[in-house]
XYZ file of C-alpha atoms in Angstrom:
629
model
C -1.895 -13.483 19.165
C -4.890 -15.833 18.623
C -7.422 -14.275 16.161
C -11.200 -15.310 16.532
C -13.093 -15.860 12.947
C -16.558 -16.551 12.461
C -16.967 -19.831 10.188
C -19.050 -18.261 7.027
C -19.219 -20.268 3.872
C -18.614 -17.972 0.632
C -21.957 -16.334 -0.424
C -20.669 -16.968 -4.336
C -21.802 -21.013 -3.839
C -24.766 -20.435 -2.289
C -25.553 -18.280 -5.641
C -24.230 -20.820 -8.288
C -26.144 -23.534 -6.886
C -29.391 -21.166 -6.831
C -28.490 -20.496 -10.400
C -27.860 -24.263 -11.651
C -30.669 -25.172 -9.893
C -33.195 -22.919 -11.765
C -31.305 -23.515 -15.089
C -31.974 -27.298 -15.163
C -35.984 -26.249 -13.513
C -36.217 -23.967 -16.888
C -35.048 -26.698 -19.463
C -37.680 -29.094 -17.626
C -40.261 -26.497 -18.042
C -39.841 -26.169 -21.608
C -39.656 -29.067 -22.616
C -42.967 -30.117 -21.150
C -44.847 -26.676 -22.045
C -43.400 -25.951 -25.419
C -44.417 -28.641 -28.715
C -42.192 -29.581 -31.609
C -42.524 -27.231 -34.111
C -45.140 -28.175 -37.121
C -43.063 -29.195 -39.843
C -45.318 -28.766 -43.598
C -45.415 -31.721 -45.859
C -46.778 -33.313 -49.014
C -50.168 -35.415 -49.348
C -47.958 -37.783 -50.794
C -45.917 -38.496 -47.849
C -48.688 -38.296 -45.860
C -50.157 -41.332 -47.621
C -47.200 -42.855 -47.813
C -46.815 -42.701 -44.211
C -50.380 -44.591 -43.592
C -49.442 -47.090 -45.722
C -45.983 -47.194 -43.271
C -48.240 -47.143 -40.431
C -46.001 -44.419 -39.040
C -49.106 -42.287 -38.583
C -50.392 -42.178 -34.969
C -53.314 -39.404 -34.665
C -54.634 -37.142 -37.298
C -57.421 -34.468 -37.284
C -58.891 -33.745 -40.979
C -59.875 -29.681 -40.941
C -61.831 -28.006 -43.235
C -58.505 -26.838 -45.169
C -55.852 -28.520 -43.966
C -55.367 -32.363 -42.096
C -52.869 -32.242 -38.798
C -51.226 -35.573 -37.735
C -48.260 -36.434 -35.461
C -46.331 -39.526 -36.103
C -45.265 -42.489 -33.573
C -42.171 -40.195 -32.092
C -44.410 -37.185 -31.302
C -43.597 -35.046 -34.450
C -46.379 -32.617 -35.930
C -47.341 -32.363 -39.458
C -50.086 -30.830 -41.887
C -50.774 -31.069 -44.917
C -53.344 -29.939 -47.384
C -57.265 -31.038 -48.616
C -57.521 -33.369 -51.135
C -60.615 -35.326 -52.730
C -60.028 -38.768 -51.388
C -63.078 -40.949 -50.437
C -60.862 -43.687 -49.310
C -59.005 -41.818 -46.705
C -60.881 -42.694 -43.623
C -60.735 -46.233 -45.007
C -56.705 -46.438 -44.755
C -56.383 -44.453 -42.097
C -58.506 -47.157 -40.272
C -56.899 -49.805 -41.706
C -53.144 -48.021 -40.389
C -55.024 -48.186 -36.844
C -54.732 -43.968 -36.545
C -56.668 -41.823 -34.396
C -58.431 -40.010 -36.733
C -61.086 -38.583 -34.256
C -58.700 -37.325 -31.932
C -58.260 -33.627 -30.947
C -54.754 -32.255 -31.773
C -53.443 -29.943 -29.738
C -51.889 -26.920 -31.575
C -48.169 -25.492 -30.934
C -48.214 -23.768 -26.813
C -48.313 -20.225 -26.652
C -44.771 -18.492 -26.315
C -46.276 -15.869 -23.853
C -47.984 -18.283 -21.818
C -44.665 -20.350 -21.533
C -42.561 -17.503 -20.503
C -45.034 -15.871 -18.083
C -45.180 -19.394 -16.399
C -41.704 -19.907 -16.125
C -40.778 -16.438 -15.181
C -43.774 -16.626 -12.384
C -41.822 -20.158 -11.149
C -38.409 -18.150 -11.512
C -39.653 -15.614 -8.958
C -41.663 -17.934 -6.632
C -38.627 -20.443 -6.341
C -35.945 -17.796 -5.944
C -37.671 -16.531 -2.893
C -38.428 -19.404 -1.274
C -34.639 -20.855 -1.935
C -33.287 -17.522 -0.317
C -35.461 -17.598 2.645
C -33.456 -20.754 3.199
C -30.185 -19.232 2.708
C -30.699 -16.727 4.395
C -31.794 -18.536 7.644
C -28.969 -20.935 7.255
C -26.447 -17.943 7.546
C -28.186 -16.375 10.230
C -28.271 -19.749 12.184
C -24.174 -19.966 11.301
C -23.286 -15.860 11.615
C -25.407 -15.010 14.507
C -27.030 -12.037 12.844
C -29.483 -11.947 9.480
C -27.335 -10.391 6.824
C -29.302 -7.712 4.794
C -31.011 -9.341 1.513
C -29.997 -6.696 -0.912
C -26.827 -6.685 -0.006
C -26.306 -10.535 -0.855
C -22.925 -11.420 -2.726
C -22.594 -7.421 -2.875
C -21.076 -7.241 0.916
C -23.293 -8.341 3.757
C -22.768 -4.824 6.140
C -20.635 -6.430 8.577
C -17.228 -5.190 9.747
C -15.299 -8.496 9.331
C -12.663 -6.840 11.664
C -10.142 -9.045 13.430
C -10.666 -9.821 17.025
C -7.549 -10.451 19.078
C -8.115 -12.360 22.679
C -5.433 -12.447 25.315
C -2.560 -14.416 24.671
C 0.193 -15.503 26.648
C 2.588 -14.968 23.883
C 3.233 -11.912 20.772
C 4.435 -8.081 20.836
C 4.172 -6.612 24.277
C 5.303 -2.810 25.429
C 8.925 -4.333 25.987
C 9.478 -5.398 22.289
C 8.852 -1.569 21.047
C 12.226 0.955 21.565
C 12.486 4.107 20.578
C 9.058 5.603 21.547
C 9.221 6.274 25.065
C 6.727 8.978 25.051
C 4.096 7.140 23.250
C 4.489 3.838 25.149
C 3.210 5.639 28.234
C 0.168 7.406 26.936
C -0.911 4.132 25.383
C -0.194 2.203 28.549
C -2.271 4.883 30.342
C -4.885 4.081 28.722
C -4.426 0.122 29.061
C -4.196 0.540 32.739
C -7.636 2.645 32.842
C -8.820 -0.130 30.925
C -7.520 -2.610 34.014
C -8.070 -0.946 36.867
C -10.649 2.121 36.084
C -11.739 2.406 39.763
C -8.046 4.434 40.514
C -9.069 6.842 37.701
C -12.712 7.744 38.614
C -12.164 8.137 42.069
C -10.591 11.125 41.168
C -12.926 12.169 38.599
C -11.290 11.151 35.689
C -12.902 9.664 32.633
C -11.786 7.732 30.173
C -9.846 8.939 26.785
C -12.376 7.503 23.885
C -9.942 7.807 21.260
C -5.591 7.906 20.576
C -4.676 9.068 17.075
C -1.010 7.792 16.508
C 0.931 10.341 14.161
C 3.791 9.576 12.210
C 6.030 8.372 9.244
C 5.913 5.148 7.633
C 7.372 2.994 9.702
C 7.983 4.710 12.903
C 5.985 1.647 14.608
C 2.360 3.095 14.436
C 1.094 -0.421 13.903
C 3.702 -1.931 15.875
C 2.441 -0.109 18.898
C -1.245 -0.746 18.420
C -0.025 -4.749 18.314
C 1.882 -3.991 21.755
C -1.205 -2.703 23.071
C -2.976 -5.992 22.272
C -0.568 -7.509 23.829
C -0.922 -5.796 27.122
C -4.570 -5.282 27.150
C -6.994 -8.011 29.174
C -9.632 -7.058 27.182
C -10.874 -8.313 23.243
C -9.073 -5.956 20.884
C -10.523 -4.899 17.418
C -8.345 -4.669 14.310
C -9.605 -2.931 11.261
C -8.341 -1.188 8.033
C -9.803 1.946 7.322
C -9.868 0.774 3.647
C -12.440 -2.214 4.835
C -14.629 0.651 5.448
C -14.752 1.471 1.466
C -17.459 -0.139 -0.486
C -18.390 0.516 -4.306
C -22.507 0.539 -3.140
C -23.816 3.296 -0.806
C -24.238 2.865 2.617
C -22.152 -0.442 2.654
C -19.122 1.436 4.512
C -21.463 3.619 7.147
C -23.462 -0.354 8.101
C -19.795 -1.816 8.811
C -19.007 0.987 10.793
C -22.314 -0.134 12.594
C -21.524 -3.481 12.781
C -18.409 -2.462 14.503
C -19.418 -0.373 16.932
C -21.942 -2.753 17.648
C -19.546 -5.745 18.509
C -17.109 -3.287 20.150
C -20.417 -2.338 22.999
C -21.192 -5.585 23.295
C -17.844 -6.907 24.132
C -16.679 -3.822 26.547
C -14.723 -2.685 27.840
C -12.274 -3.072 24.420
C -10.537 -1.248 22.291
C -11.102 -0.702 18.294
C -7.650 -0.232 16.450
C -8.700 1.575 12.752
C -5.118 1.418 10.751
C -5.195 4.186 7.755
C -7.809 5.544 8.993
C -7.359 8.717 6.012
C -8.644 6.170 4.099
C -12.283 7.162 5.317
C -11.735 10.312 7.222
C -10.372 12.562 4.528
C -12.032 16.442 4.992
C -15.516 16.785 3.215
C -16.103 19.475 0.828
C -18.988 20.908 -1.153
C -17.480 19.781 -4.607
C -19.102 17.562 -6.942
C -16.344 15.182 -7.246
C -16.788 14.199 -3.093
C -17.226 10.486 -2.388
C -21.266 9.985 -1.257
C -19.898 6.699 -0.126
C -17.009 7.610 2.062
C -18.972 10.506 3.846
C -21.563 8.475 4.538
C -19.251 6.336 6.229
C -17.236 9.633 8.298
C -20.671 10.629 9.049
C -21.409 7.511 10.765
C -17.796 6.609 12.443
C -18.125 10.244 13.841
C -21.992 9.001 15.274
C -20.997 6.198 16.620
C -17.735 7.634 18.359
C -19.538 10.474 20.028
C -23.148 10.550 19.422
C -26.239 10.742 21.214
C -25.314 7.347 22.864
C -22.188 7.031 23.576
C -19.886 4.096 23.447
C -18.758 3.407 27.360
C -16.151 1.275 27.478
C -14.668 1.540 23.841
C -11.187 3.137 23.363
C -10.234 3.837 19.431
C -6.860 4.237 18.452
C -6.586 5.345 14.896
C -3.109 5.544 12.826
C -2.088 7.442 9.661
C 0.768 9.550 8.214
C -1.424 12.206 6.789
C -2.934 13.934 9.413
C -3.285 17.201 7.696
C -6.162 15.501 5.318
C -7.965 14.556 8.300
C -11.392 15.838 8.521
C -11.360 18.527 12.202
C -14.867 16.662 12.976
C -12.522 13.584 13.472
C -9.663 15.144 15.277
C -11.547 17.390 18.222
C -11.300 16.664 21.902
C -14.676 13.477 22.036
C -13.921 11.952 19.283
C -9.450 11.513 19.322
C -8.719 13.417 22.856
C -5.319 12.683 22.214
C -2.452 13.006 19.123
C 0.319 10.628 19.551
C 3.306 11.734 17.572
C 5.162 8.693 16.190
C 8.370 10.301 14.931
C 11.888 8.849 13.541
C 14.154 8.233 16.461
C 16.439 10.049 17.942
C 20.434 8.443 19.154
C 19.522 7.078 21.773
C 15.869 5.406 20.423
C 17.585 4.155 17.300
C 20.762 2.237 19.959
C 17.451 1.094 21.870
C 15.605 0.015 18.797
C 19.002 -2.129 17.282
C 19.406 -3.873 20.706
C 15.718 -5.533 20.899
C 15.995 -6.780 17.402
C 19.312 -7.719 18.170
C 18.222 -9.945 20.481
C 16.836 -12.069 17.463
C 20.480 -12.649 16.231
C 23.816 -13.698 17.516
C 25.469 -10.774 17.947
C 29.724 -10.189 18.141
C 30.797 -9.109 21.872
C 32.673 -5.924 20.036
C 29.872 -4.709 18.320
C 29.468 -0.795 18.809
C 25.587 -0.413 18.552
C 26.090 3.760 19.137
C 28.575 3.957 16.184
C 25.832 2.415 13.889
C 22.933 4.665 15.730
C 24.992 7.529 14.490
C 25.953 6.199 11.072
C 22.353 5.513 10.664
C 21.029 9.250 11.072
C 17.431 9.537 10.161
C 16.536 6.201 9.968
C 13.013 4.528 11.142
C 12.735 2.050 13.417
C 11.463 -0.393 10.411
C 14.815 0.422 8.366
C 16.657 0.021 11.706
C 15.038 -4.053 11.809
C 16.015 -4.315 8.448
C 19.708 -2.912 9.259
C 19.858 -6.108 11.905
C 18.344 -8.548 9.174
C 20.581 -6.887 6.537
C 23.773 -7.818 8.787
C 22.749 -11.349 9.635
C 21.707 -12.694 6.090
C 25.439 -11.230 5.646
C 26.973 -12.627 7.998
C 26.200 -16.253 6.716
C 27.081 -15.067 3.103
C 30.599 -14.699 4.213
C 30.446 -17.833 6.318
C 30.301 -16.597 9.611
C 28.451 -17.734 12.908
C 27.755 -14.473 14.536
C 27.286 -10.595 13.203
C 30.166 -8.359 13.577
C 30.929 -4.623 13.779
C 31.618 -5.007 9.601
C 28.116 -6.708 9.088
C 26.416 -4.271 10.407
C 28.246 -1.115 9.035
C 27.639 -2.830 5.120
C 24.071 -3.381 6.020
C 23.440 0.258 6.864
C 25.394 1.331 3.193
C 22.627 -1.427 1.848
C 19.677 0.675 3.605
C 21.411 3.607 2.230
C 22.518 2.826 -0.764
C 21.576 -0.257 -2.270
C 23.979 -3.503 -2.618
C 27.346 -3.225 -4.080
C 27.806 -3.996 -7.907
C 31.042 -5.469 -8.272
C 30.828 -6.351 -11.685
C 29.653 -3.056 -13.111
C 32.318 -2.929 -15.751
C 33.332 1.388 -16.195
C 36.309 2.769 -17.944
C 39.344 4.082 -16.392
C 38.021 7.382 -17.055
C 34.719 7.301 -15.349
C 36.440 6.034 -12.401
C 39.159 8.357 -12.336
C 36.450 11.276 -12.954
C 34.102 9.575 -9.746
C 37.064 9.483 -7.525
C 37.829 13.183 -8.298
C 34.032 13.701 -7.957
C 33.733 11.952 -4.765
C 36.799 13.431 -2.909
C 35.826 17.006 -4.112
C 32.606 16.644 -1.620
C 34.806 14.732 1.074
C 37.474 18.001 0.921
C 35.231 20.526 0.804
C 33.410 18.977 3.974
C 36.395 18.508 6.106
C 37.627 22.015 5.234
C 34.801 23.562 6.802
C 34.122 24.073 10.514
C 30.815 23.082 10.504
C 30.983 20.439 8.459
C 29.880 16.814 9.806
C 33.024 14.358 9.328
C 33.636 12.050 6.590
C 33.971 8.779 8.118
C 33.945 6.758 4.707
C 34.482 7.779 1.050
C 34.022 4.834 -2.360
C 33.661 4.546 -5.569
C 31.908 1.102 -5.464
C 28.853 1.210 -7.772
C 25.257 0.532 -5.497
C 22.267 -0.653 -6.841
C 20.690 2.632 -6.156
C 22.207 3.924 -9.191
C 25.190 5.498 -7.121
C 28.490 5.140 -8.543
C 29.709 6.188 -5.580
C 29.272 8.185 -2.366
C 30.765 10.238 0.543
C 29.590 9.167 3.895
C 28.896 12.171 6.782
C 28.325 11.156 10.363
C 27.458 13.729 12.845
C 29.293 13.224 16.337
C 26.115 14.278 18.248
C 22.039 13.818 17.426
C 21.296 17.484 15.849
C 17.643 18.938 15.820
C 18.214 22.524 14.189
C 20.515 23.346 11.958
C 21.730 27.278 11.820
C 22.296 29.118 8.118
C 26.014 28.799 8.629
C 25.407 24.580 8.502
C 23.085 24.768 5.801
C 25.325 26.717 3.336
C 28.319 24.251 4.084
C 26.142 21.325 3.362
C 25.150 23.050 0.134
C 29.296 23.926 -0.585
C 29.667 20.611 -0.086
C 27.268 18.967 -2.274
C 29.011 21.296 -5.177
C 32.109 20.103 -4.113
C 31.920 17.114 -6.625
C 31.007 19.237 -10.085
C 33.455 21.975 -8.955
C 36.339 19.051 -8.279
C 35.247 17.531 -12.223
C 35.888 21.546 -13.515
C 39.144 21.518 -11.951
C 40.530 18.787 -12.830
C 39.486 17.496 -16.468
C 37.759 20.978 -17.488
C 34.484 18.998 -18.255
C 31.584 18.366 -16.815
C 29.418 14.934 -16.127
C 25.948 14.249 -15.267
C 26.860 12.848 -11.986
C 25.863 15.669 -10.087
C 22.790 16.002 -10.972
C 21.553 14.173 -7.229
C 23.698 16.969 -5.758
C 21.905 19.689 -7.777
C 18.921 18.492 -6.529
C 19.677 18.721 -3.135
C 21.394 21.532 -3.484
C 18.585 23.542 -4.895
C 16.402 22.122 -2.473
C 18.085 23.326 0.862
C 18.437 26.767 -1.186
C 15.006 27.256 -1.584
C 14.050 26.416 2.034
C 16.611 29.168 3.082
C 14.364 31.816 1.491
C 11.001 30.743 0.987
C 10.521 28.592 4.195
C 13.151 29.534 7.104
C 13.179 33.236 6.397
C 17.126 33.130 6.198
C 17.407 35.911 3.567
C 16.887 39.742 4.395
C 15.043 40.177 1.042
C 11.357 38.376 2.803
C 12.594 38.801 6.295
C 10.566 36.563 8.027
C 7.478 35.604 5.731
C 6.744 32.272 4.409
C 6.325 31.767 0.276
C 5.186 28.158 0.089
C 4.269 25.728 2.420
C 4.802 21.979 3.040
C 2.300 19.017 2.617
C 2.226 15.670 3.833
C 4.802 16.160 5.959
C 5.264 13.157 6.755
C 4.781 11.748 3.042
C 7.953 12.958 1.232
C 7.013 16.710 1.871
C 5.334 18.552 -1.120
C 5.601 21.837 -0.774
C 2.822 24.549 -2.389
C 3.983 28.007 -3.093
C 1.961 30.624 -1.937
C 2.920 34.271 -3.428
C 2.409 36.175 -6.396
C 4.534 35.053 -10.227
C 6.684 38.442 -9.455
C 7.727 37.029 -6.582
C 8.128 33.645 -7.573
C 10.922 35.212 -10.722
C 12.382 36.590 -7.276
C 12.895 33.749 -5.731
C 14.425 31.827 -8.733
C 16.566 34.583 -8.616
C 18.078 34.098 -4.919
C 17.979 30.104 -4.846
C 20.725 30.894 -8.373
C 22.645 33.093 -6.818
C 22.956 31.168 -3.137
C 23.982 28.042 -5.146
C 26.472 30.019 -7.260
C 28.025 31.535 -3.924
C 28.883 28.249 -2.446
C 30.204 26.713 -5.546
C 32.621 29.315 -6.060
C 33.297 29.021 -2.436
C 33.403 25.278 -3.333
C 35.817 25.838 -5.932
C 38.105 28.235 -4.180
C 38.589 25.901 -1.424
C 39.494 23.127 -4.061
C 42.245 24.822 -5.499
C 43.862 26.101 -2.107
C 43.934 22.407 -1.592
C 44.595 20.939 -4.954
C 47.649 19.098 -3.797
C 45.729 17.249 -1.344
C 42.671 16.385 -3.896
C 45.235 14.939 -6.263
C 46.431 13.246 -3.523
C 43.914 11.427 -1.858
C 42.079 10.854 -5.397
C 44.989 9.173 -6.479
C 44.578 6.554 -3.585
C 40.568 6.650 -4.129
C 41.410 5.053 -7.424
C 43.821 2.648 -6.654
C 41.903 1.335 -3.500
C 38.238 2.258 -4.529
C 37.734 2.980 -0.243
C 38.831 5.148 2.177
C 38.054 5.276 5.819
C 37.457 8.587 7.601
C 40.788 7.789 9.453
C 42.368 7.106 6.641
C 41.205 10.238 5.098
C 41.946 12.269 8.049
C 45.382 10.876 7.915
C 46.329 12.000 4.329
C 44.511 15.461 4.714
C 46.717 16.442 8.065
C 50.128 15.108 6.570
C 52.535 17.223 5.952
C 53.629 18.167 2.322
C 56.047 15.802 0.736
C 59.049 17.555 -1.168
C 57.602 16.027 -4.095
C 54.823 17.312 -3.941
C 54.190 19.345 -7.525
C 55.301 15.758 -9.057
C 52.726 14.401 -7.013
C 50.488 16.776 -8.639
C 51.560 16.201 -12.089
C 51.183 12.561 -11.933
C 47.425 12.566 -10.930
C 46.916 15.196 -13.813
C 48.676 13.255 -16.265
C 46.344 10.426 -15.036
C 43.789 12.416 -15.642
C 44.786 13.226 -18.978
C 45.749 9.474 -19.786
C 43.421 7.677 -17.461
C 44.865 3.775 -19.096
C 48.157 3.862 -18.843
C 47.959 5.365 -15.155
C 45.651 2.354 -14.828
């Protein structure tokens, strides 16, 4: 994409040259206005300089004689009774008749040079100025200068043969054609108002970071015949008043003259947050709202000029902004779903060599939840691997370690712990993996290690669902919080202690607990009323209760005792199965990984004879974690 910029030289030169100019102008000035100062001396010397012949003028007073010698330097001195002075000062060939001039006036100096200041500023600004209207096209305001000249200084994109086209973004079907809707009005507008219809003025794109909000505006570039605006909405944002409201003119202005075109504002919150009456509100930034919401739907008009707009916070937006004129449509820009995130690892596939056996739906599923920027990085992840370990193509393995890398973080094979913190993780880690598999509605455990990450992890059980789920039902949600007990309840079992590795699980635990009763109305207590609500969806989710403090003691209350339920169903299920947790522990710590198969395959085996020495050799390990080691 080729990107048209205007050739401006920095306004910062143009002042330090003013400035060294009228530095040296002032040192000239006072040097020629302003006399030595008159330096008091003895009649002595003064004689004594006649008879040196250093005298050059004097002027005898009635109190006092003033003379300068040879290099300009002023002197007095006092009367004294001397008939023979005019004598040798005609003898030393001095001006005695001369007028001396006293000392200048400091007020008449200054108010000289101060009047010269003004008078030469102006006239070396009116020649700035005209030289950057002759180079930008357009007279930049005067009081604005090296403060932000009021224009836009948004990037204009021309048609290019080459860049991100409609093809190149996956994953965002729906999107894609409402955007290329409005690129083919753009091409062929006669098929459109033939039947009456007009065109959309503005597309707000709605989403997560990176979900492609940006991506999409750059496809549209790429598609579009006509000159395409690109803007911040933090360009807009200017420390003087007014700055950010004439940029939003400038804009507009260049969009009008150049259309039909669209204007792409990215973060557009950034200037379009809601205005309030409170004394803390930005003048600045609603000044500039005010005009953006002008210029998109004013008195005028803007034919021809199609905004899109992107941001992840759409809830701050102000509803000025958002109505039907201004943004007639809300493009939602969310994480994909299966099939999006296979589509979305296939075109950046293309980028890499890829193996022939590569499973791209096994790593769509592994990667649950993941946006399409994390998906790119997935493929990058795999192929910066891939020549680590020497090879000339990616492979099925690259690409499953890359997505634990997303996940997780990088392995740390050098973390040194003792055999007792890995014995206890192992225990930890298949205490979540048992309690999942022993539930029906459980997703499956396709990978279990004790491998330190980067993340902090010291290890993890992996879950992949077999299908893409959008609900989940309260029977799902309590498993998943069983589950993530499973690991404290397997550390109580086994070593009758308890370790601060569970305090991610506790988190999330308490999290999904909460939701149950103060969001999804899953608890007969509130039937179906909402306690707190969520912000910035899209931004981590904040959530704001809403309810009295009695009610908030009452829901403490419930998220405790929903937790405690699953962990002693957690813990129940653990010891009908403590064979098998000794078990496949035992071969956690020897082998620090285990495969879902692999875990499937101990779980389902049949009970070996030996099976209470079994047992009493992983808790003897437990007991003596280095000499099992």
């Amino acid at each position: 994409m080729e990107t048209m910029k205007p050739s401006k030289k920095p306004q910062i030169t143009y002042l330090i040259v003013t400035l060294v100019i009228f530095l040296v102008l002032n040192v000239l000035i006072y040097n020629s206005m302003i006399k030595r100062p008159t330096q008091e001396t003895s009649y002595y010397t003064f004689m004594k300089m006649i008879d040196e012949k250093e005298v050059k003028a004097a002027n005898i007073e009635s109190n006092q004689i003033v003379f300068t010698d040879k290099d300009g330097n002023q002197y007095k001195t006092g009367i004294i009774n001397d008939e023979d002075l005019y004598k040798r000062l005609y003898e030393a060939d001095v001006d005695f008749g001369a007028e001396i001039i006293s000392q200048s006036n400091p007020i008449i100096y200054y108010l000289v040079t101060t009047a010269i200041w003004i008078v030469g500023i102006a006239l070396l600004w009116r020649f700035i100025t005209k030289r950057m209207t002759k180079k930008l096209g357009d007279s930049p305001d005067l009081m604005s200068f090296g403060l932000g000249d009021g224009k836009s200084n948004a990037r204009v994109y021309v048609k290019s043969t080459s860049g991100i086209r409609f093809r190149d973004v996956a994953g965002e079907d729906e999107a894609k054609d409402l955007l290329t809707e409005i690129v083919n009005y753009l091409h062929e507008p006669q098929k459109y108002t033939e039947i009456g219809a007009t065109l959309p003025k503005g597309a707000l794109l709605v989403g997560p970071p990176g979900t492609g909000k940006t991506l999409l505006a750059k496809a549209v570039a790429g598609e579009a015949n006509v000159p395409f605006f690109s803007i911040s909405g933090s360009e807009f944002v200017q420390m003087f008043v007014g700055m950010g409201a004439a940029k939003v003119r400038d804009l507009f202005k260049q969009a009008k003259e150049k259309a039909p075109c669209i204007v792409f504002i990215d973060e557009i919150d950034a200037i379009g947050k809601k205005r309030d009456s409170s004394l803390s509100s930005n003048d600045e930034r609603e000044q500039t709202l005010n005009q953006l919401l002008s210029e998109m739907d004013g008195f005028e008009g803007n034919n021809g000029v199609v905004i899109l707009a992107a941001t992840n916070r759409p809830e701050s937006l102000d509803p000025a902004l958002l109505r039907p004129g201004r943004f007639d449509r809300r493009i939602p820009v969310e994480l994909p779903d299966l099939k999006g995130r296979v589509d979305i690892l296939r075109v950046h596939a293309k980028k890499v060599k890829i193996s022939d056996n590569v499973d791209f739906d096994v790593i769509a599923r592994t990667a649950a939840g993941a946006s399409g920027a994390q998906l790119a990085n997935i493929i990058n992840e795999a192929a910066l691997r891939a020549v680590r370990e020497g090879r000339r193509c990616v492979t099925q393995e690259d690409l499953m370690e890359s997505v634990e890398v997303v996940i997780a973080g990088y392995q740390k094979k050098n973390k040194i712990m003792t055999n007792k913190e890995k014995l206890t993780v192992a225990y930890h880690e298949v205490g979540h993996a048992l309690v999942a598999a022993m539930q029906t509605n459980s997703a499956p455990v396709t990978k279990i290690t004790i491998i330190p990450r980067t993340s902090g992890a010291l290890g993890y059980t992996m879950q992949v669902d077999e299908g893409e789920h959008n609900l989940m039902s309260k029977t799902e949600i309590l498993n998943k919080i069983s589950t993530f007990t499973g690991g404290r309840t397997a550390e109580e079992l086994i070593f009758h202690e308890i370790s601060t590795g569970a305090s991610n699980d506790i988190e999330q635990a308490t999290k999904l607990a909460r939701a149950m009763v103060t969001r999804y109305g899953m608890t007969d207590d509130f039937d179906m009323v909402a306690m707190e609500h969520v912000q910035n969806q899209y931004l981590g989710g904040d959530t704001s209760m809403s309810c009295s403090d009695e009610t908030a003691t009452k829901i403490d209350q419930m998220v405790v005792k929903i937790v405690t339920e699953q962990h002693a169903k957690a813990k129940q299920i653990l010891t009908d199965n403590i064979g098998k947790l000794h078990e496949i522990a035992k071969f956690l710590y020897e082998n620090e990984t285990i495969t879902g198969e692999e875990f499937m395959e101990i779980l389902n085996a049949k009970p070996e004879s030996a099976a209470n020495a079994s047992e009493n050799a992983a808790e003897n390990a437990a007991e003596n974690p280095t000499e099992n080691a």
